[in-house]
Short mmCIF file of C-alpha atoms in Angstrom, two decimals:
data_model
loop_
_atom_site.label_atom_id
_atom_site.label_comp_id
_atom_site.label_asym_id
_atom_site.label_seq_id
_atom_site.Cartn_x
_atom_site.Cartn_y
_atom_site.Cartn_z
CA SER A 199 -6.95 11.13 -24.07
CA TYR A 200 -7.44 7.39 -24.08
CA SER A 201 -4.08 6.66 -25.68
CA ASP A 202 -2.26 8.51 -22.85
CA HIS A 203 -4.24 6.50 -20.35
CA GLU A 204 -3.38 3.30 -22.13
CA GLN A 205 0.33 4.05 -22.44
CA SER A 206 0.77 4.81 -18.78
CA TRP A 207 -0.39 1.29 -17.85
CA ARG A 208 2.31 -1.37 -17.85
CA SER A 209 2.77 -4.90 -16.66
CA ALA A 210 5.01 -4.16 -13.70
CA ASP A 211 7.03 -5.94 -11.04
CA LEU A 212 5.49 -4.89 -7.71
CA HIS A 213 8.54 -6.05 -5.76
CA ALA A 214 10.71 -3.62 -7.75
CA GLY A 215 8.18 -0.90 -6.92
CA LEU A 216 8.23 -1.80 -3.25
CA GLU A 217 12.02 -1.79 -3.11
CA SER A 218 12.35 1.59 -4.82
CA THR A 219 9.73 3.00 -2.43
CA ILE A 220 11.53 1.56 0.60
CA ASN A 221 14.75 3.21 -0.63
CA ILE A 222 13.03 6.59 -0.85
CA VAL A 223 11.63 6.54 2.70
CA TRP A 224 14.27 4.44 4.44
CA ASN A 225 16.07 7.45 5.97
CA GLU A 226 12.85 8.31 7.79
CA LEU A 227 12.29 4.76 8.99
CA LYS A 228 15.66 3.22 9.70
CA TYR A 229 16.12 4.45 13.27
CA LYS A 230 12.93 2.95 14.58
CA VAL A 231 11.81 0.29 12.13
CA THR A 232 13.06 -3.21 11.48
CA LEU A 233 11.79 -4.21 8.05
CA GLU A 234 11.03 -7.85 7.39
CA ARG A 235 10.27 -9.02 3.88
CA ASN A 236 8.10 -12.03 3.32
CA TYR A 237 7.74 -11.87 -0.47
CA GLY A 238 5.84 -14.50 -2.39
CA LYS A 239 6.25 -15.15 -6.10
CA LEU A 240 4.31 -12.47 -7.95
CA PRO A 241 3.35 -12.25 -11.60
CA LEU A 242 3.69 -8.92 -13.39
CA VAL A 243 0.64 -6.80 -12.59
CA GLN A 244 -1.12 -4.36 -14.90
CA CYS A 245 -0.83 -0.99 -13.21
CA ARG A 246 0.58 2.48 -13.22
CA LEU A 247 3.51 1.66 -10.94
CA SER A 248 4.05 5.28 -9.90
CA GLU A 249 0.51 5.29 -8.45
CA LEU A 250 1.02 2.02 -6.62
CA ASN A 251 4.35 3.27 -5.28
CA GLN A 252 2.42 6.18 -3.78
CA VAL A 253 0.15 3.67 -2.03
CA PHE A 254 3.17 1.69 -0.80
CA MET A 255 4.82 4.87 0.49
CA ASN A 256 1.66 5.90 2.33
CA MET A 257 1.42 2.44 3.89
CA LEU A 258 5.06 2.43 5.00
CA LEU A 259 4.91 5.92 6.49
CA ASN A 260 1.59 5.19 8.15
CA ALA A 261 2.97 1.98 9.68
CA SER A 262 6.10 3.74 10.91
CA GLN A 263 4.05 6.54 12.46
CA ALA A 264 2.08 3.95 14.41
CA ILE A 265 5.33 2.71 15.96
CA VAL A 266 6.21 4.83 18.97
CA GLU A 267 9.82 3.92 19.70
CA ARG A 268 10.99 0.81 17.92
CA GLY A 269 9.10 -1.81 16.04
CA THR A 270 8.82 -4.06 13.04
CA ILE A 271 7.05 -3.66 9.74
CA THR A 272 6.50 -6.96 7.98
CA LEU A 273 5.97 -6.64 4.27
CA SER A 274 4.32 -9.68 2.67
CA THR A 275 3.14 -10.37 -0.86
CA GLY A 276 1.30 -13.21 -2.52
CA VAL A 277 -1.16 -14.37 -5.13
CA GLU A 278 -4.69 -15.64 -4.69
CA GLY A 279 -6.43 -16.69 -7.86
CA SER A 280 -6.53 -13.77 -10.29
CA GLU A 281 -5.37 -11.26 -7.67
CA VAL A 282 -2.16 -10.25 -5.92
CA TRP A 283 -1.90 -8.83 -2.42
CA VAL A 284 0.63 -6.63 -0.67
CA GLN A 285 0.43 -6.50 3.10
CA PHE A 286 2.00 -4.09 5.60
CA GLU A 287 1.89 -5.31 9.16
CA ASP A 288 3.26 -3.17 11.98
CA THR A 289 3.89 -3.68 15.69
CA GLY A 290 2.64 -0.19 16.45
CA GLN A 291 -0.08 1.10 18.73
CA GLY A 292 -2.97 -0.33 16.78
CA MET A 293 -6.36 1.32 16.43
CA THR A 294 -9.71 1.23 18.09
CA GLU A 295 -12.63 0.02 16.01
CA GLU A 296 -13.91 3.61 15.75
CA VAL A 297 -10.62 4.81 14.31
CA ARG A 298 -10.35 1.79 12.01
CA GLN A 299 -13.74 2.58 10.49
CA SER A 300 -12.75 6.19 9.79
CA ILE A 301 -9.20 5.93 8.51
CA PHE A 302 -10.12 6.04 4.82
CA ASP A 303 -12.33 9.13 5.21
CA PRO A 304 -10.74 12.20 3.63
CA PHE A 305 -9.10 14.49 6.20
CA PHE A 306 -9.45 11.98 9.05
CA THR A 307 -6.25 11.98 11.07
CA THR A 308 -5.14 10.88 14.52
CA LYS A 309 -2.16 13.24 14.35
CA PRO A 310 -2.06 16.58 16.15
CA VAL A 311 -3.58 19.49 14.26
CA GLY A 312 -1.13 20.86 11.71
CA SER A 313 1.05 17.78 11.39
CA GLY A 314 -0.85 15.81 8.77
CA THR A 315 -3.69 16.26 6.32
CA GLY A 316 -5.11 12.79 6.82
CA LEU A 317 -5.40 12.40 3.05
CA CYS A 318 -2.82 9.66 2.51
CA LEU A 319 -4.98 6.66 3.31
CA SER A 320 -7.97 8.17 1.56
CA ILE A 321 -5.87 8.66 -1.58
CA SER A 322 -4.51 5.10 -1.30
CA TYR A 323 -8.04 3.76 -0.98
CA GLY A 324 -9.11 5.70 -4.07
CA ILE A 325 -6.17 4.37 -6.08
CA ALA A 326 -6.93 0.78 -5.04
CA GLN A 327 -10.59 1.23 -6.00
CA SER A 328 -9.62 2.65 -9.39
CA TYR A 329 -7.77 -0.64 -9.98
CA ASN A 330 -10.85 -2.71 -9.08
CA GLY A 331 -8.93 -3.56 -5.91
CA ARG A 332 -9.46 -3.05 -2.21
CA ILE A 333 -7.63 -2.28 1.02
CA GLU A 334 -8.54 -4.21 4.16
CA VAL A 335 -7.40 -3.32 7.65
CA HIS A 336 -7.16 -5.41 10.79
CA SER A 337 -5.99 -3.84 13.99
CA THR A 338 -5.69 -4.60 17.66
CA PRO A 339 -5.23 -1.66 20.05
CA GLY A 340 -1.79 -1.94 21.60
CA ALA A 341 -0.68 -4.71 19.25
CA GLY A 342 -0.39 -3.20 15.79
CA SER A 343 -2.22 -3.03 12.49
CA CYS A 344 -2.26 -4.89 9.23
CA PHE A 345 -3.10 -3.23 5.92
CA ARG A 346 -3.64 -5.52 2.94
CA THR A 347 -4.01 -4.12 -0.56
CA THR A 348 -5.48 -6.61 -3.03
CA LEU A 349 -5.36 -5.92 -6.77
CA PRO A 350 -6.37 -7.83 -9.89
CA ILE A 351 -3.42 -9.04 -11.98
CA TYR A 352 -5.21 -7.96 -15.17
CA GLN A 353 -7.50 -4.98 -15.56
CA PRO A 354 -10.76 -6.04 -17.20
CA ASP A 355 -11.11 -3.00 -19.45
CA LEU A 356 -7.51 -2.72 -20.66
CA PRO A 357 -6.16 -4.10 -23.92
CA ASP A 358 -3.57 -6.87 -23.70
CA LEU A 359 -0.33 -5.22 -22.55
CA THR A 360 1.94 -8.20 -22.89
CA GLY A 361 3.20 -7.29 -26.38
#
């Protein structure tokens, strides 16, 4: 029902979401990833934080999987106009242009058969789109990838949630 939909949206602190997500996956990452935070000053963002945390988790795991032995994930945030952005930059293997163009397709994966469904980025892309947002990817083979999720601060079709 609409009221359920409405209640699950909150004005949320994305940095708190990022930190709780990092805590959940840190055991998987800590032996090979150095995490650098480059947080800007963010306003509260209208979202379902549990959904965005799923996107953040997918981005972190994806970045760590791109790192073969040891590397760095740089997590940056900022505001541009009426939008916020969250960026995951890794020093992993990077992607060819062909791979980059396919990564958001459902079931596309570069992992060996049986070790991943390839749905994570597709799901993340769908979540971003449902927020009137977008995910952009830049990558250089051999030098890493950068995933930037951009989201509006306010959702156009939601009532005012500040009260």
